[in-house]
CSV table of C-alpha atoms and ligand atoms in Angstrom, one decimal:
chain,number,residue,atom,x,y,z
X,1,UNK,CA,-0.1,-0.2,0.3
X,2,UNK,CA,0.9,3.4,-0.9
X,3,UNK,CA,2.0,6.2,1.7
X,4,UNK,CA,-0.7,8.7,1.4
X,5,UNK,CA,0.9,11.4,3.6
X,6,UNK,CA,0.5,14.9,2.3
X,7,UNK,CA,2.1,18.2,3.1
X,8,UNK,CA,2.6,19.0,6.4
X,9,UNK,CA,1.6,22.0,8.2
X,10,UNK,CA,3.9,23.2,10.8
X,11,UNK,CA,2.8,25.4,13.6
X,12,UNK,CA,5.4,27.0,15.9
X,13,UNK,CA,8.0,24.6,14.5
X,14,UNK,CA,5.8,21.6,15.2
X,15,UNK,CA,5.0,19.6,11.6
X,16,UNK,CA,1.6,18.2,11.7
X,17,UNK,CA,0.2,16.0,8.8
X,18,UNK,CA,-2.9,16.8,7.3
X,19,UNK,CA,-5.0,14.2,7.2
X,20,UNK,CA,-8.6,13.1,8.0
X,21,UNK,CA,-9.2,10.2,10.5
X,22,UNK,CA,-9.8,8.1,7.3
X,23,UNK,CA,-6.5,9.0,5.8
X,24,UNK,CA,-4.6,8.9,9.2
X,25,UNK,CA,-6.1,5.2,9.5
X,26,UNK,CA,-4.9,4.3,6.3
X,27,UNK,CA,-1.5,5.4,7.0
X,28,UNK,CA,-1.5,3.2,10.0
X,29,UNK,CA,-2.4,0.3,7.9
X,30,UNK,CA,0.5,1.1,6.0
X,31,UNK,CA,2.7,1.1,8.6
X,32,UNK,CA,1.3,-1.9,10.4
X,33,UNK,CA,2.4,-4.0,6.3
X,34,UNK,CA,6.0,-2.6,6.8
X,35,UNK,CA,8.7,-4.2,8.9
X,36,UNK,CA,10.3,-1.4,10.2
X,37,UNK,CA,8.9,0.7,13.3
X,38,UNK,CA,6.9,3.4,13.4
X,39,UNK,CA,6.2,6.4,15.8
X,40,UNK,CA,2.7,8.3,15.7
X,41,UNK,CA,2.4,11.6,17.8
X,42,UNK,CA,-0.9,13.3,18.5
X,43,UNK,CA,-0.2,16.6,18.5
X,44,UNK,CA,-2.3,19.1,20.4
X,45,UNK,CA,-1.9,22.8,21.4
X,46,UNK,CA,0.2,21.5,24.7
X,47,UNK,CA,2.6,19.5,22.7
X,48,UNK,CA,3.1,22.4,20.9
X,49,UNK,CA,3.8,24.7,23.9
X,50,UNK,CA,6.2,21.8,25.1
X,51,UNK,CA,7.8,21.9,22.3
X,52,UNK,CA,9.1,25.4,22.4
X,53,UNK,CA,11.1,24.9,25.8
X,54,UNK,CA,12.0,21.0,25.2
X,55,UNK,CA,14.3,20.1,22.6
X,56,UNK,CA,14.4,16.0,23.2
X,57,UNK,CA,10.6,16.5,23.0
X,58,UNK,CA,10.8,18.5,19.6
X,59,UNK,CA,13.2,16.6,18.1
X,60,UNK,CA,10.7,13.4,18.8
X,61,UNK,CA,7.8,15.6,17.2
X,62,UNK,CA,10.4,16.1,14.4
X,63,UNK,CA,11.0,12.9,13.7
X,64,UNK,CA,7.8,11.0,14.2
X,65,UNK,CA,6.3,9.0,10.8
X,66,UNK,CA,2.6,10.7,11.7
X,67,UNK,CA,1.8,13.5,13.5
X,68,UNK,CA,-2.3,13.8,13.5
X,69,UNK,CA,-4.2,17.0,14.4
X,70,UNK,CA,-5.5,16.4,17.8
X,71,UNK,CA,-7.1,19.2,19.3
X,72,UNK,CA,-9.3,22.1,18.0
X,73,UNK,CA,-6.9,24.5,19.1
X,74,UNK,CA,-4.1,23.1,16.3
X,75,UNK,CA,-7.0,23.5,13.8
X,76,UNK,CA,-7.3,27.3,14.5
X,77,UNK,CA,-4.1,28.0,14.4
X,78,UNK,CA,-3.8,26.6,11.6
X,79,UNK,CA,-6.5,28.2,9.6
X,80,UNK,CA,-5.3,31.5,11.5
X,81,UNK,CA,-1.8,31.1,9.8
X,82,UNK,CA,-3.1,30.2,6.2
X,83,UNK,CA,-2.3,26.7,6.0
X,84,UNK,CA,-6.0,25.1,6.9
X,85,UNK,CA,-5.6,21.5,8.1
X,86,UNK,CA,-8.4,19.4,6.7
X,87,UNK,CA,-9.8,17.0,9.8
X,88,UNK,CA,-9.3,16.6,13.4
X,89,UNK,CA,-7.8,13.3,14.6
X,90,UNK,CA,-8.6,12.7,18.4
X,91,UNK,CA,-6.5,10.0,20.2
X,92,UNK,CA,-10.2,8.3,21.2
X,93,UNK,CA,-11.1,8.1,17.5
X,94,UNK,CA,-7.9,7.1,16.4
X,95,UNK,CA,-7.6,4.2,18.9
X,96,UNK,CA,-11.3,3.1,18.3
X,97,UNK,CA,-10.5,2.6,14.5
X,98,UNK,CA,-7.3,0.9,15.0
X,99,UNK,CA,-8.6,-1.5,17.4
X,100,UNK,CA,-11.5,-1.9,14.3
X,101,UNK,CA,-8.6,-2.4,11.8
X,102,UNK,CA,-7.0,-4.6,14.2
X,103,UNK,CA,-10.2,-7.0,15.0
X,104,UNK,CA,-10.7,-7.1,11.1
X,105,UNK,CA,-6.9,-8.1,10.3
X,106,UNK,CA,-5.7,-9.9,13.1
X,107,UNK,CA,-3.8,-7.4,14.6
X,108,UNK,CA,-2.7,-7.4,18.3
X,109,UNK,CA,-2.4,-4.7,20.7
X,110,UNK,CA,-0.8,-4.0,24.0
X,111,UNK,CA,-2.1,-1.1,26.1
X,112,UNK,CA,0.6,0.4,28.3
X,113,UNK,CA,0.3,3.2,30.9
X,114,UNK,CA,-2.4,4.9,33.0
X,115,UNK,CA,-3.7,3.6,36.6
X,116,UNK,CA,-3.7,0.1,37.4
X,117,UNK,CA,-6.6,-1.6,36.2
X,118,UNK,CA,-7.4,1.0,33.7
X,119,UNK,CA,-5.8,-0.4,30.4
X,120,UNK,CA,-7.5,-3.3,31.2
X,121,UNK,CA,-11.1,-1.3,31.4
X,122,UNK,CA,-10.2,0.0,28.5
X,123,UNK,CA,-9.2,-3.2,26.7
X,124,UNK,CA,-12.2,-4.8,27.8
X,125,UNK,CA,-14.3,-1.7,26.1
X,126,UNK,CA,-12.5,-2.0,22.9
X,127,UNK,CA,-13.2,-6.0,22.5
X,128,UNK,CA,-17.0,-4.8,23.2
X,129,UNK,CA,-17.0,-2.2,20.4
X,130,UNK,CA,-14.7,-4.5,18.4
X,131,UNK,CA,-15.7,-8.1,18.9
X,132,UNK,CA,-12.5,-10.4,17.7
X,133,UNK,CA,-10.1,-8.0,19.1
X,134,UNK,CA,-7.0,-9.8,20.5
X,135,UNK,CA,-5.2,-7.8,23.5
X,136,UNK,CA,-1.5,-8.9,23.6
X,137,UNK,CA,-1.2,-7.3,26.9
X,138,UNK,CA,-2.2,-4.6,29.2
X,139,UNK,CA,-0.1,-3.3,31.9
X,140,UNK,CA,0.4,0.4,33.9
X,141,UNK,CA,4.0,0.3,34.5
X,142,UNK,CA,5.7,3.7,34.9
X,143,UNK,CA,7.3,6.0,32.9
X,144,UNK,CA,10.7,6.2,34.8
X,145,UNK,CA,13.5,5.1,32.7
X,146,UNK,CA,14.8,2.7,35.3
X,147,UNK,CA,11.5,0.5,34.8
X,148,UNK,CA,12.3,0.5,30.9
X,149,UNK,CA,14.5,-2.5,30.8
X,150,UNK,CA,11.5,-5.0,32.5
X,151,UNK,CA,8.8,-3.1,30.6
X,152,UNK,CA,10.8,-3.9,27.1
X,153,UNK,CA,10.8,-7.6,28.4
X,154,UNK,CA,7.3,-8.1,29.0
X,155,UNK,CA,6.5,-6.3,25.7
X,156,UNK,CA,8.6,-8.1,23.7
X,157,UNK,CA,7.8,-11.3,25.1
X,158,UNK,CA,4.5,-11.1,23.6
X,159,UNK,CA,5.3,-9.1,20.0
X,160,UNK,CA,2.3,-6.7,19.9
X,161,UNK,CA,1.5,-5.1,16.3
X,162,UNK,CA,0.1,-2.1,17.9
X,163,UNK,CA,1.5,-0.5,21.1
X,164,UNK,CA,-0.6,2.1,23.1
X,165,UNK,CA,1.2,4.2,25.6
X,166,UNK,CA,-0.6,6.3,28.0
X,167,UNK,CA,1.9,8.0,30.3
X,168,UNK,CA,1.0,11.6,29.1
X,169,UNK,CA,3.4,13.6,27.0
X,170,UNK,CA,5.8,14.1,26.7
X,171,UNK,CA,6.8,11.2,28.8
X,172,UNK,CA,5.0,9.0,26.6
X,173,UNK,CA,6.4,10.1,23.5
X,174,UNK,CA,10.0,10.0,24.8
X,175,UNK,CA,9.2,6.6,26.0
X,176,UNK,CA,8.5,5.9,22.9
X,177,UNK,CA,11.5,7.2,20.8
X,178,UNK,CA,14.2,5.4,23.6
X,179,UNK,CA,12.6,2.3,23.6
X,180,UNK,CA,11.3,1.8,19.7
X,181,UNK,CA,14.9,0.9,18.4
X,182,UNK,CA,14.4,-2.1,20.5
X,183,UNK,CA,10.9,-3.1,20.7
X,184,UNK,CA,10.7,-2.4,16.7
X,185,UNK,CA,7.2,-2.9,16.8
X,186,UNK,CA,5.2,-1.6,13.6
X,187,UNK,CA,3.3,1.0,15.2
X,188,UNK,CA,3.9,3.1,18.4
X,189,UNK,CA,1.3,5.6,19.7
X,190,UNK,CA,1.3,7.7,22.4
X,191,UNK,CA,-2.6,8.2,23.7
X,192,UNK,CA,-2.4,10.3,26.6
X,193,UNK,CA,-6.0,10.1,28.6
X,194,UNK,CA,-7.4,7.9,26.0
X,195,UNK,CA,-7.7,4.6,28.2
X,196,UNK,CA,-9.3,7.0,30.9
X,197,UNK,CA,-12.0,8.1,28.6
X,198,UNK,CA,-12.6,4.6,27.1
X,199,UNK,CA,-12.5,2.9,30.9
X,200,UNK,CA,-15.3,6.1,31.5
X,201,UNK,CA,-12.7,7.3,34.3
X,202,UNK,CA,-12.5,10.8,32.5
X,203,UNK,CA,-15.8,12.1,31.0
X,204,UNK,CA,-15.6,12.7,27.1
X,205,UNK,CA,-17.3,15.8,26.2
X,206,UNK,CA,-20.0,15.6,24.2
X,207,UNK,CA,-19.5,15.9,20.5
X,208,UNK,CA,-21.7,19.3,20.0
X,209,UNK,CA,-19.0,20.7,22.7
X,210,UNK,CA,-16.1,19.5,20.9
X,211,UNK,CA,-17.6,20.7,17.4
X,212,UNK,CA,-17.8,24.4,19.0
X,213,UNK,CA,-14.3,24.1,20.1
X,214,UNK,CA,-15.2,24.3,23.8
X,215,UNK,CA,-13.5,21.3,25.1
X,216,UNK,CA,-11.6,23.0,27.1
X,217,UNK,CA,-14.2,24.7,29.2
X,218,UNK,CA,-15.8,21.1,29.6
X,219,UNK,CA,-12.4,20.2,30.9
X,220,UNK,CA,-12.0,23.2,33.3
X,221,UNK,CA,-15.5,22.5,34.8
X,222,UNK,CA,-14.9,18.4,35.2
X,223,UNK,CA,-11.2,18.4,36.1
X,224,UNK,CA,-10.9,21.7,37.6
X,225,UNK,CA,-6.9,20.6,39.0
X,226,UNK,CA,-6.2,20.5,34.8
X,227,UNK,CA,-6.6,24.7,35.3
X,228,UNK,CA,-2.7,25.2,34.8
X,229,UNK,CA,-2.6,22.9,31.8
X,230,UNK,CA,-5.7,24.2,30.0
X,231,UNK,CA,-3.6,27.8,30.5
X,232,UNK,CA,-0.7,26.5,28.5
X,233,UNK,CA,-3.3,25.1,25.8
X,234,UNK,CA,-5.7,27.8,25.3
X,235,UNK,CA,-4.6,31.4,26.4
X,236,UNK,CA,-0.5,30.9,26.1
X,237,UNK,CA,-1.0,29.1,23.0
X,238,UNK,CA,-3.2,31.6,21.0
X,239,UNK,CA,-1.0,34.4,22.6
X,240,UNK,CA,2.2,32.2,21.0
X,241,UNK,CA,0.8,32.1,17.4
X,242,UNK,CA,-0.4,35.5,17.0
X,243,UNK,CA,2.9,36.2,18.2
X,244,UNK,CA,4.7,34.5,15.5
X,245,UNK,CA,2.2,35.5,12.7
X,246,UNK,CA,3.0,39.3,13.8
X,247,UNK,CA,6.5,38.6,13.8
X,248,UNK,CA,6.4,37.2,10.2
X,249,UNK,CA,4.4,39.6,8.8
L,1,UDP,N1,0.0,8.2,33.7
L,1,UDP,C1,0.6,7.2,34.2
L,1,UDP,N2,1.8,7.4,34.6
L,1,UDP,C2,2.6,8.3,35.0
L,1,UDP,C3,2.3,9.5,34.4
L,1,UDP,C4,0.9,9.7,34.0
L,1,UDP,O1,0.2,6.3,33.9
L,1,UDP,O2,3.6,8.4,35.7
L,1,UDP,C5,-1.0,8.6,32.7
L,1,UDP,C6,-2.4,9.0,33.4
L,1,UDP,O3,-3.1,7.7,34.4
L,1,UDP,C7,-3.5,9.1,32.4
L,1,UDP,C8,-2.3,9.6,31.2
L,1,UDP,O4,-0.9,9.1,31.7
L,1,UDP,O5,-4.0,7.9,31.8
L,1,UDP,C9,-2.4,10.8,31.0
L,1,UDP,O6,-3.4,11.3,30.4
L,1,UDP,P1,-3.8,13.0,30.2
L,1,UDP,O7,-4.8,13.4,29.5
L,1,UDP,O8,-2.6,13.9,31.4
L,1,UDP,O9,-2.5,13.1,29.0
L,1,UDP,P2,-1.9,14.2,27.6
L,1,UDP,O10,-3.1,15.0,27.7
L,1,UDP,O11,-0.4,15.0,28.6
L,1,UDP,O12,-1.4,13.7,26.5
């Protein structure tokens, strides 16, 4: 199958593939047919802001094989700078579609991360939605580097086709970049809070709120402890994008 990635849109130095959900899934399907390892990152405004002061994370984002547009803010920023993105690809939707594809084609998933027991709950939800799905393993573990040799052993032992890592950014994406050279899994994706959403541990904003771009407000109401992160994702990101645009003019 041919590589279908079209041009990339760059926001504050972070590249994002201009793909719809269907196209992102087709790209993942292509990766799964190739023998080499791939890394997928799901870029939202917080990723872009973190990359501004974390060169290691920025390098991982630059080198990722697929960078999906996750987050209404990146769509708005892309439109504002005159390089509109064609659609939003959220981590939850991409995970569900990958699970569907895996059930059809016999690919096996490994769910790493989140609080103990959450990955198992998320796996049960994915199996219920995609009967026949094979879960190679679930493990909470820890993103701490000293745990890596053990985690590599348990993951390598079951040889999954897709590794979903839920340690939050940038830890999950750095973890994948450090460990993919040893694991060589066809597709590894940092999925942030996806297991929490699938397991029903964190509420997912209704579709109409997401379409209006008010997911941040919904999160602020339901998870007020995230206020600092929302500050980075909304006003700080907006200001940085506007300032960069003004400098360019
Ligand atoms: N997490 C974890 N171990 C850690 C830190 C975080 O398993 O040391 C998990 C946490 O339980 C949650 C996910 O990582 O399931 C982070 O979700 P969040 O929505 O914060 O992701 P982000 O928005 O940073 O991508």
